[in-house]
Short mmCIF file of C-alpha atoms in Angstrom, two decimals:
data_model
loop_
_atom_site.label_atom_id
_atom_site.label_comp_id
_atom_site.label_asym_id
_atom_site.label_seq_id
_atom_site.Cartn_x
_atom_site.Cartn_y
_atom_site.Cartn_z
CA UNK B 71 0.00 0.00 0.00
CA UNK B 72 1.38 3.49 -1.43
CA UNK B 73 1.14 6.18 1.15
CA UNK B 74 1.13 9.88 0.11
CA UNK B 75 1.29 12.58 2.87
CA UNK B 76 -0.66 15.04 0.43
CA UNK B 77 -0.44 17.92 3.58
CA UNK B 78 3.61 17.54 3.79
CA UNK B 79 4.18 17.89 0.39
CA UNK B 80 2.22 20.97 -0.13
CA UNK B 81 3.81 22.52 3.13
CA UNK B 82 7.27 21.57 1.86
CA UNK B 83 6.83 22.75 -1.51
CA UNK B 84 5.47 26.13 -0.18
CA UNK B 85 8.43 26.56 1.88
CA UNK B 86 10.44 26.25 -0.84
CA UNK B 87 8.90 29.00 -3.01
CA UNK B 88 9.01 30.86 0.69
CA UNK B 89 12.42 30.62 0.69
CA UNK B 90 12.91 31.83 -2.62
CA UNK B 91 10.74 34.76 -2.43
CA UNK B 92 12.31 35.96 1.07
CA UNK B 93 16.05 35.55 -0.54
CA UNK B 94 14.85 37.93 -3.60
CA UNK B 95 13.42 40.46 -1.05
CA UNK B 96 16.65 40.45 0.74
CA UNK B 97 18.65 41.01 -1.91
CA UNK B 98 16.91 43.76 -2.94
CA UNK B 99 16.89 45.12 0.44
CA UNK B 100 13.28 44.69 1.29
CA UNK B 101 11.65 43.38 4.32
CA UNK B 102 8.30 41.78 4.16
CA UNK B 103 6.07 41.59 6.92
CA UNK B 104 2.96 38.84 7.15
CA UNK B 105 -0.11 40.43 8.61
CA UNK B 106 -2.59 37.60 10.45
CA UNK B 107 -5.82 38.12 12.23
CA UNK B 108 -8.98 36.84 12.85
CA UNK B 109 -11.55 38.33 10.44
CA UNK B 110 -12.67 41.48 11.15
CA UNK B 111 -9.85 42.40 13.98
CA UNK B 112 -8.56 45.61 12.28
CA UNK B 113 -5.30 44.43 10.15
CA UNK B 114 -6.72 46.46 6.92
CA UNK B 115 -7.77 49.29 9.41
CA UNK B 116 -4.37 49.22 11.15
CA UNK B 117 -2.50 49.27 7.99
CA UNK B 118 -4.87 52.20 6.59
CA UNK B 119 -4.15 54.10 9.67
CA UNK B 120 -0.20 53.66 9.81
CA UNK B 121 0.73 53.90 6.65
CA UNK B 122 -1.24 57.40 6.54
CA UNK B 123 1.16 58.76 9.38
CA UNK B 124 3.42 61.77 8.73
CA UNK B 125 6.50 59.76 9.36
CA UNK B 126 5.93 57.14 6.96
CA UNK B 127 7.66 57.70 3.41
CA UNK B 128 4.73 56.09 1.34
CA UNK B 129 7.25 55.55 -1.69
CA UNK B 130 9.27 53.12 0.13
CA UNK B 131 5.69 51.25 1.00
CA UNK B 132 4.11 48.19 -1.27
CA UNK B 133 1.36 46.02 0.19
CA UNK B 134 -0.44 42.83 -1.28
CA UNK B 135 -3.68 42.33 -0.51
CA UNK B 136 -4.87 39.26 0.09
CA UNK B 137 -9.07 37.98 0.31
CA UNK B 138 -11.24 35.05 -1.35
CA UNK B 139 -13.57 37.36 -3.23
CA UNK B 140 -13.78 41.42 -3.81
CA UNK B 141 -10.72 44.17 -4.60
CA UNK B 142 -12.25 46.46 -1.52
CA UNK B 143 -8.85 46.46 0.51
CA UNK B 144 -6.86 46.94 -2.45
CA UNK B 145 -8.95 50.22 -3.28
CA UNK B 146 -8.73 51.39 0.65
CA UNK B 147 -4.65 51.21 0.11
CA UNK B 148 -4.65 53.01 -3.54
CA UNK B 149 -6.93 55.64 -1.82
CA UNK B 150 -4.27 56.41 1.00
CA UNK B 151 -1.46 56.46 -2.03
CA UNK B 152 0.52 53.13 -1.46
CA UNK B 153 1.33 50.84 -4.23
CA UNK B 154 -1.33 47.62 -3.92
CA UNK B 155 -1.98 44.91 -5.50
CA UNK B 156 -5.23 42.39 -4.82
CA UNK B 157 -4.80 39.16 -4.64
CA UNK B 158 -8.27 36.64 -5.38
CA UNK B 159 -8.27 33.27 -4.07
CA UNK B 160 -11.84 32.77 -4.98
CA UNK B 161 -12.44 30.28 -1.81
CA UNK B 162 -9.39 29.12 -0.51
CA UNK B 163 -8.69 30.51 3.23
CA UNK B 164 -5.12 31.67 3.30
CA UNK B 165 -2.26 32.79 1.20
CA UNK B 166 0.06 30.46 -0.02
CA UNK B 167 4.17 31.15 -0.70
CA UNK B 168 3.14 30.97 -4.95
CA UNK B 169 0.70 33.81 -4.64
CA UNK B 170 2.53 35.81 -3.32
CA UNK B 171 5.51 35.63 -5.88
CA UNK B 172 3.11 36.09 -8.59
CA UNK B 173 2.11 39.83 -6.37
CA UNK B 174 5.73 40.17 -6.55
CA UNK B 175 6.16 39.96 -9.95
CA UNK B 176 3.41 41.94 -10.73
CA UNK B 177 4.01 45.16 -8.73
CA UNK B 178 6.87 47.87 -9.01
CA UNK B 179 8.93 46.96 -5.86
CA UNK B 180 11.43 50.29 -6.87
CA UNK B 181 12.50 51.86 -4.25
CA UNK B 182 10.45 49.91 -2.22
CA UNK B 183 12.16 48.96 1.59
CA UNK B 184 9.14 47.92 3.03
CA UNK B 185 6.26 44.79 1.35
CA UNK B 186 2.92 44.00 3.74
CA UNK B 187 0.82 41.22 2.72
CA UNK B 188 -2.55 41.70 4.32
CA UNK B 189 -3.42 37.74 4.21
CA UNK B 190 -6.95 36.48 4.33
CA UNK B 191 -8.57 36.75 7.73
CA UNK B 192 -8.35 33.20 9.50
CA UNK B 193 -6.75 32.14 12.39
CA UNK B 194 -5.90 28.95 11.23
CA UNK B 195 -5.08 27.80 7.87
CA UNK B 196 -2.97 30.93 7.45
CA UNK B 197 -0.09 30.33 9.90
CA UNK B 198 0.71 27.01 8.61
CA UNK B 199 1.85 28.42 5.43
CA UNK B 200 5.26 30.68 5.01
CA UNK B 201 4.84 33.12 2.70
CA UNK B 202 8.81 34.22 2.80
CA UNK B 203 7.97 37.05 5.48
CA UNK B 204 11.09 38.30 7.41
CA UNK B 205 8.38 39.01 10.19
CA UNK B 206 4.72 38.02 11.06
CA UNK B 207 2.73 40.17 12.89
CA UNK B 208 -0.58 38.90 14.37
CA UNK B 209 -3.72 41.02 14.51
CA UNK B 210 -6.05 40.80 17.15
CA UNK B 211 -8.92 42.82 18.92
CA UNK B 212 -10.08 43.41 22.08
CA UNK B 213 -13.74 42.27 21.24
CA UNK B 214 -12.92 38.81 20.29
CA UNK B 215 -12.21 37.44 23.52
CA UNK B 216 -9.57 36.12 25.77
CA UNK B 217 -9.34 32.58 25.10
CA UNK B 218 -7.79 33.39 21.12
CA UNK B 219 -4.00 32.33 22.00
CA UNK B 220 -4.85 29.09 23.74
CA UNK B 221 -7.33 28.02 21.36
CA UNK B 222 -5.28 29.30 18.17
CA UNK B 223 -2.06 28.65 19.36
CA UNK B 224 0.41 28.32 16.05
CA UNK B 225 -0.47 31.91 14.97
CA UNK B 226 0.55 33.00 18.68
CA UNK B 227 3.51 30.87 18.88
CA UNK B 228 5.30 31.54 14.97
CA UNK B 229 4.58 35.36 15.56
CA UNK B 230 7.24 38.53 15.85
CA UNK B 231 4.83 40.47 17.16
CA UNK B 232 1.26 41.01 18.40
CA UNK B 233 -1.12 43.24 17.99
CA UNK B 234 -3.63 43.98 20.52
CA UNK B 235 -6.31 46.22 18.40
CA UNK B 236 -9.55 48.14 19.52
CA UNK B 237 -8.32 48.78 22.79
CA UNK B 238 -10.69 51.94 22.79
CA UNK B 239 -13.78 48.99 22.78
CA UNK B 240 -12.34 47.90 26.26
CA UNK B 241 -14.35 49.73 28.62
CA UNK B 242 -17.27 47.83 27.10
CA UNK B 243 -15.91 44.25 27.30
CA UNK B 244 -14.11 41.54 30.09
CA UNK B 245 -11.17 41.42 28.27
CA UNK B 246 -8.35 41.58 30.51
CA UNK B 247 -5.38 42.38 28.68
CA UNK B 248 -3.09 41.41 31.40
CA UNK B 249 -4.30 38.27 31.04
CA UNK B 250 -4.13 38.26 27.08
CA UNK B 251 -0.35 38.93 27.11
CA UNK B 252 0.79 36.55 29.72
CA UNK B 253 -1.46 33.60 27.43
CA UNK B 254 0.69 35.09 24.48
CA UNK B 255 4.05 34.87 26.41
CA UNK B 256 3.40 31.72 27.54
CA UNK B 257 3.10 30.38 24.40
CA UNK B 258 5.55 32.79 22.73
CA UNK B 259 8.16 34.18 24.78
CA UNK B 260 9.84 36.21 22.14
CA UNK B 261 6.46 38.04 21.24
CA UNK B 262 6.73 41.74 21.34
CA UNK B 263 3.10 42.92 22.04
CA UNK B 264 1.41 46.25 21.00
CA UNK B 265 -1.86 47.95 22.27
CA UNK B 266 -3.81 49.82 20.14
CA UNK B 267 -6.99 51.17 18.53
CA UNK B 268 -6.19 51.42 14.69
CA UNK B 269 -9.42 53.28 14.16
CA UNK B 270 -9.10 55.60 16.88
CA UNK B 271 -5.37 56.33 16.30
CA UNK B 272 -3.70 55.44 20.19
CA UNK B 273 -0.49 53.86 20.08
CA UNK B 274 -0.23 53.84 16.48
CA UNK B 275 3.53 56.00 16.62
CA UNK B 276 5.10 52.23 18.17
CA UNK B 277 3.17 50.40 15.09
CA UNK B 278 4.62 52.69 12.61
CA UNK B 279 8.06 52.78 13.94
CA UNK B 280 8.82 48.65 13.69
CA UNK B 281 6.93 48.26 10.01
CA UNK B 282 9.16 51.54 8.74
CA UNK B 283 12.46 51.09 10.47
CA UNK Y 219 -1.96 11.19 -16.90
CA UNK Y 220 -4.06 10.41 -13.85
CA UNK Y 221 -6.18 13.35 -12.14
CA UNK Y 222 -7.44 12.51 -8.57
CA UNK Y 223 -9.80 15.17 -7.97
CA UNK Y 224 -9.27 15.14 -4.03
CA UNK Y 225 -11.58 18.09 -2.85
CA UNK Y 226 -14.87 16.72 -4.56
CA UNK Y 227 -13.73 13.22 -2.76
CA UNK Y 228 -13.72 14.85 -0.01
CA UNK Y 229 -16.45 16.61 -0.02
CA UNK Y 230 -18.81 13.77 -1.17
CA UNK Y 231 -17.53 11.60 1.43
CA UNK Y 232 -18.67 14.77 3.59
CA UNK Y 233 -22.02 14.57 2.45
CA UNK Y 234 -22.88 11.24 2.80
CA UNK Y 235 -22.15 11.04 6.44
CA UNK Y 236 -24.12 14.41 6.93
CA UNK Y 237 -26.80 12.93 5.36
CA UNK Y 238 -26.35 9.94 7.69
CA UNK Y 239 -26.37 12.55 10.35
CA UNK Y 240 -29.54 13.85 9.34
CA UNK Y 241 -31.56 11.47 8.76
CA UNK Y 242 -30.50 9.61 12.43
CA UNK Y 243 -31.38 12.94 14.15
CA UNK Y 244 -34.59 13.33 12.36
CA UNK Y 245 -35.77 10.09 12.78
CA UNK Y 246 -35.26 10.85 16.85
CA UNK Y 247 -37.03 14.19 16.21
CA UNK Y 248 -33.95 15.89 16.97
CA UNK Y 249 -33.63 19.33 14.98
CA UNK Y 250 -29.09 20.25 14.57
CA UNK Y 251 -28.19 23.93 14.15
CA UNK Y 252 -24.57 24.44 12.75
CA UNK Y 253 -23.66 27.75 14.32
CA UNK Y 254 -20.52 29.29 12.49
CA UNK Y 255 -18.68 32.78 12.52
CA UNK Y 256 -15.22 34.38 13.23
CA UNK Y 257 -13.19 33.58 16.29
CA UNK Y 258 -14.74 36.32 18.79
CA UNK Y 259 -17.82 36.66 17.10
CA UNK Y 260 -19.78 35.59 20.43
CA UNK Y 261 -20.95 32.16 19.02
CA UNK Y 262 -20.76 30.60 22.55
CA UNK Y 263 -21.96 33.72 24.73
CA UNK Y 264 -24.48 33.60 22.28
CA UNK Y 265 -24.81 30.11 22.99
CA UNK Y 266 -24.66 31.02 27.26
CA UNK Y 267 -27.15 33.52 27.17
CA UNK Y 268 -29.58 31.68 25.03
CA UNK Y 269 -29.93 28.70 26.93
CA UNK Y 270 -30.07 30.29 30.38
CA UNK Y 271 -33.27 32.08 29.31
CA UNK Y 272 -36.09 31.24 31.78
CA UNK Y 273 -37.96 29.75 28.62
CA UNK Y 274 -35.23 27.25 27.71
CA UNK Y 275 -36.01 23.58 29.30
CA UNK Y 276 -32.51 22.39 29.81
CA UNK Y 277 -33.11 19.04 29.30
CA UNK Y 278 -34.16 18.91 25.70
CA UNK Y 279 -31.20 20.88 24.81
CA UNK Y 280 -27.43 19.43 23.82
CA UNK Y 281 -24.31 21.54 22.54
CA UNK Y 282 -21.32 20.01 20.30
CA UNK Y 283 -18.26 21.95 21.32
CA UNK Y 284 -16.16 22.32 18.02
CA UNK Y 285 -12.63 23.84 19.01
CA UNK Y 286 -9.11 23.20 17.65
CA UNK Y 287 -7.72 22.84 21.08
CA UNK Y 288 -8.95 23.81 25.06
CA UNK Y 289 -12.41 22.16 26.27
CA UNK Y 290 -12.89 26.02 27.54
CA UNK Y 291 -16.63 26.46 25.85
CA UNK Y 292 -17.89 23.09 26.69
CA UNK Y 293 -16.83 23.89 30.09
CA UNK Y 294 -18.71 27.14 29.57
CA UNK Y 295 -22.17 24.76 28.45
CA UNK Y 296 -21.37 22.65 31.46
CA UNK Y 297 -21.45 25.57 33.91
CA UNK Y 298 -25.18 26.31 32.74
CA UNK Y 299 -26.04 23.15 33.15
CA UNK Y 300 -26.13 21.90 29.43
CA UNK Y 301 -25.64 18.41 28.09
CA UNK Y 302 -22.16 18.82 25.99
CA UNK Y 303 -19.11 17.26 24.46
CA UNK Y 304 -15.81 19.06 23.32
CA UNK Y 305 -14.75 17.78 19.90
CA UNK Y 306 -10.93 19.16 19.50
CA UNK Y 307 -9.47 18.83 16.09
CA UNK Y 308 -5.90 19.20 16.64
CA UNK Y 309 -5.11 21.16 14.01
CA UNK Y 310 -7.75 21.24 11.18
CA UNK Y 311 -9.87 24.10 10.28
CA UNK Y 312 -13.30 22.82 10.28
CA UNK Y 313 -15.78 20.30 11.46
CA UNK Y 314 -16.67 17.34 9.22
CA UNK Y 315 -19.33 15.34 9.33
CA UNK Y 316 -17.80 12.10 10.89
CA UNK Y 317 -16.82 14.09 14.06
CA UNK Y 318 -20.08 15.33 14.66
CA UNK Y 319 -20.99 11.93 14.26
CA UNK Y 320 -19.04 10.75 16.78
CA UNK Y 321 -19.94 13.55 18.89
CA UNK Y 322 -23.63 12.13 18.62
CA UNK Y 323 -22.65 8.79 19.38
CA UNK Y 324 -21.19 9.45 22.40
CA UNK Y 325 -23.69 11.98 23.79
CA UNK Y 326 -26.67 10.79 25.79
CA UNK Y 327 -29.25 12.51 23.33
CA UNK Y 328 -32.47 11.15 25.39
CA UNK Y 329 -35.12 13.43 25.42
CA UNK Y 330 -32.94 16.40 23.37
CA UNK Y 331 -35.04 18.14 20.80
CA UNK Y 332 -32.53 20.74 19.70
CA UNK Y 333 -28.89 19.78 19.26
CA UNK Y 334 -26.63 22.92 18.64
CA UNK Y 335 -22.76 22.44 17.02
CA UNK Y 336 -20.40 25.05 18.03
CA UNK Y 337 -18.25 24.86 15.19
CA UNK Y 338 -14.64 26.27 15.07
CA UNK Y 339 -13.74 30.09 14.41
CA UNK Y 340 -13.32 30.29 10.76
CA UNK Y 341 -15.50 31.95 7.84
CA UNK Y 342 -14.37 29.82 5.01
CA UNK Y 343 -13.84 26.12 5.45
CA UNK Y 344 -16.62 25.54 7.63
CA UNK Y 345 -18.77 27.06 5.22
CA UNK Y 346 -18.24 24.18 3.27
CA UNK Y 347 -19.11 21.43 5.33
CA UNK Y 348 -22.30 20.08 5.80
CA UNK Y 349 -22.65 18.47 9.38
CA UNK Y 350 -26.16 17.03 8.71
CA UNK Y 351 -27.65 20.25 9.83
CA UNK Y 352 -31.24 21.21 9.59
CA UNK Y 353 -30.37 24.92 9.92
CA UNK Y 354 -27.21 26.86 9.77
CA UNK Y 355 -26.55 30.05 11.43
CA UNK Y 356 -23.69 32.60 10.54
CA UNK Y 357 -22.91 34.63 13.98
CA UNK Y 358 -21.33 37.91 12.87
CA UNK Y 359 -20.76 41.14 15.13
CA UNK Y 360 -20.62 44.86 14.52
CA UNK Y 361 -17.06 45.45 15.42
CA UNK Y 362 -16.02 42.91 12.68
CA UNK Y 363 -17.08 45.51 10.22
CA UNK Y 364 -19.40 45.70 7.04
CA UNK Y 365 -17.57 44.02 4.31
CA UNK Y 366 -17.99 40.49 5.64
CA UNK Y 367 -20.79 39.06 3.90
CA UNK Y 368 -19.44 40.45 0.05
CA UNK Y 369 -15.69 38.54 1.15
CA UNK Y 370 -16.71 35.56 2.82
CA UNK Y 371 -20.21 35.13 1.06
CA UNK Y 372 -20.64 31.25 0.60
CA UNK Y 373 -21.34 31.65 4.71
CA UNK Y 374 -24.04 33.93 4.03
CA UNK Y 375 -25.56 32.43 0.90
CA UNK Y 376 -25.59 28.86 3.19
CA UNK Y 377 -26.82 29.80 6.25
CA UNK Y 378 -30.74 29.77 7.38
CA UNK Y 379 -30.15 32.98 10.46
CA UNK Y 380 -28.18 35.16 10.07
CA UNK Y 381 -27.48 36.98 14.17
CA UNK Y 382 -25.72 40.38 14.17
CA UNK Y 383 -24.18 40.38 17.50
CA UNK Y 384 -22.23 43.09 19.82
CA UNK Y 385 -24.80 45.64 19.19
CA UNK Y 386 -24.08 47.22 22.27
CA UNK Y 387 -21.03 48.21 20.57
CA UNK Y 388 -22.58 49.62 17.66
CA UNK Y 389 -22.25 53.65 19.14
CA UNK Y 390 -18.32 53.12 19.14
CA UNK Y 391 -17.68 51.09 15.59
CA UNK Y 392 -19.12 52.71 11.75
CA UNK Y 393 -20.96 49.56 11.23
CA UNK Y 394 -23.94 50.64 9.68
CA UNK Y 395 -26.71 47.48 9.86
CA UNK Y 396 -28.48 48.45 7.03
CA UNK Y 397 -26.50 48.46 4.81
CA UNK Y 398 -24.65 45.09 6.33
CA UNK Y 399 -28.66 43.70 6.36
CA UNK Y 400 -28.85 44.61 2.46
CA UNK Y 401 -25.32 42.70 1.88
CA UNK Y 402 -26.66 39.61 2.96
CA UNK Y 403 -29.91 39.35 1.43
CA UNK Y 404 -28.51 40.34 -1.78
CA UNK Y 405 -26.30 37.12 -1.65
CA UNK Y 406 -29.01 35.16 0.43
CA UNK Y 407 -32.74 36.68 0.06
CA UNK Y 408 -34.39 34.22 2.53
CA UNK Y 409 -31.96 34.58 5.43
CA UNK Y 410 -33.91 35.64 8.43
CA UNK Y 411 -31.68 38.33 10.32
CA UNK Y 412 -32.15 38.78 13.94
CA UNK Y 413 -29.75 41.84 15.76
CA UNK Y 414 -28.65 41.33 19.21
CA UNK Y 415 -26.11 41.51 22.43
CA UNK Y 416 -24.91 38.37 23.76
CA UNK Y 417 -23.21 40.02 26.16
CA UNK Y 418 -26.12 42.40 27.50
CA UNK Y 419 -28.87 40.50 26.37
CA UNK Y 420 -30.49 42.50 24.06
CA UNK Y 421 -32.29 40.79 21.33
CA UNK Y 422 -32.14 37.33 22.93
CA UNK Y 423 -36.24 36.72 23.17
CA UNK Y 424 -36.26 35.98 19.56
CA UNK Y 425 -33.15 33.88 19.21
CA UNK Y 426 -34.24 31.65 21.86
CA UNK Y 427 -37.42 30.99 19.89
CA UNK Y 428 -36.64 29.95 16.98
CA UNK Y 429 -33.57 27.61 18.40
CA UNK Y 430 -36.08 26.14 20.99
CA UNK Y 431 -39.50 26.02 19.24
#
């Protein structure tokens, strides 16, 4: 009997296009950054709001898009002046290393020092798969709930750093952010956690600072 | 050159066994809900406040706790006194039909009428399986924003309810429910939409009907 383990061949063939992609963006002396959240927890918003900011130099900016269905977040970042490109999976639930070459090839990286890919929202699928980021940075809000790093743990544990969005929502919920980071540490010693509120601008100068530096 | 179409396998397989499901539960004149959404979206404290409602008889109720890890929300349905099981995937995405299955065989389903799956966080895969529901409902809340149902729309096209939660939080976000109402029946024209606060209870009167009656 023949057995084919269909999952690690996918996985290792999308870490080799990973690979491949993150030695070309080094060599051209551009970081990418991997942007993870549950749906809805801001990482368009964030994005939107800290690439807007006075100190960021929008010419050295390039984002990919990523979303099943719709160009919507692709419009939002050609609206604020940053290079975009959309990618459609038309119903698969995460980016995979290929795609994102292909949004390399396609956009004018000149000049660029800085590439976001703002993946599909999912906590799941989406940090199995490398896309050649230097850095992944998950996205999360106050209004989802505590129990997110336990019960999602890979996205927690393979992340740079963490986001900690809507914090302006807080008065109005039982999250307990003490609580939230010492789940993510726990899991993820390394983690560098931020708290903001994307929409309402706190804390955004620390944001802008590690995706422009 | 052989082509092993593995997805439609899959899925077919799927189908069978919810089928299977089905028909078992309606023979016992037990009605399944499938209740799906984002992580945070307040499927379980929907779940919590719903079946502590002074209408609710506990005893014809049971809850399948879908989670990739933790037994956290079928401790939550054991705290309110609800018949429950914790199904942990390990890993995968999604529910599929043959763990709900199992879930049912290993539940004491005597005298349930209403059997409700808690599946896992996630807008896309689980959109795709069929547990051998009778209804579906999408769980979906105002801070998550209004472009959900136009980039994740097989979820809205599938599901029966549609429940707009966290409206408590709807002074503080620019969710605007019309317009989010519109989105959905333009995909799905006989969704029934109910608005409501898990958390504060707002709303609840009607969602306990129709899961109950």
């Amino acid at each position: 009997m023949k057995t084919i383990t269909v999952n690690k061949n996918v996985l290792s063939k999308n870490d080799e296009i990973a690979e491949r992609n993150q030695a070309a963006l080094t060599a051209r002396g551009i970081r990418m950054f991997n942007l993870l959240g549950s749906p809805g927890s801001g990482k368009t918003t964030l994005l939107e709001n800290a690439l807007a900011h006075p100190n960021v130099d929008k010419s050295k900016i390039a984002v990919i898009e990523g979303d099943l269905f719709t160009d919507f977040d692709a419009k939002r970042m050609d609206e604020i002046g940053i290079r975009t490109i959309q990618l459609n999976t038309e119903g698969a639930c995460h980016l995979e290393a290929d795609m994102v070459e292909c949004g390399i090839e396609e956009l004018n990286l000149n000049g660029v020092e800085t590439l976001i890919v703002d993946n599909i929202g999912n906590l799941v699928c989406t940090a199995s798969f490398s896309l050649g980021e230097h850095h992944r940075i998950a996205v999360t809000s106050v209004t989802e709930g505590n129990d997110k790093p336990l019960k999602y743990p890979k996205l927690f544990q393979t992340a740079d750093y963490v986001v900690i969005n809507k914090i302006d929502l807080l008065p109005f919920t039982n999250f307990d952010v003490d609580r939230f980071k010492a789940d993510v540490l726990s899991l993820n010693p390394n983690a560098k956690i931020f708290v903001c509120s994307a929409f309402k601008g706190d804390g955004m100068d620390e944001i802008v600072e590690f995706l422009t530096k």
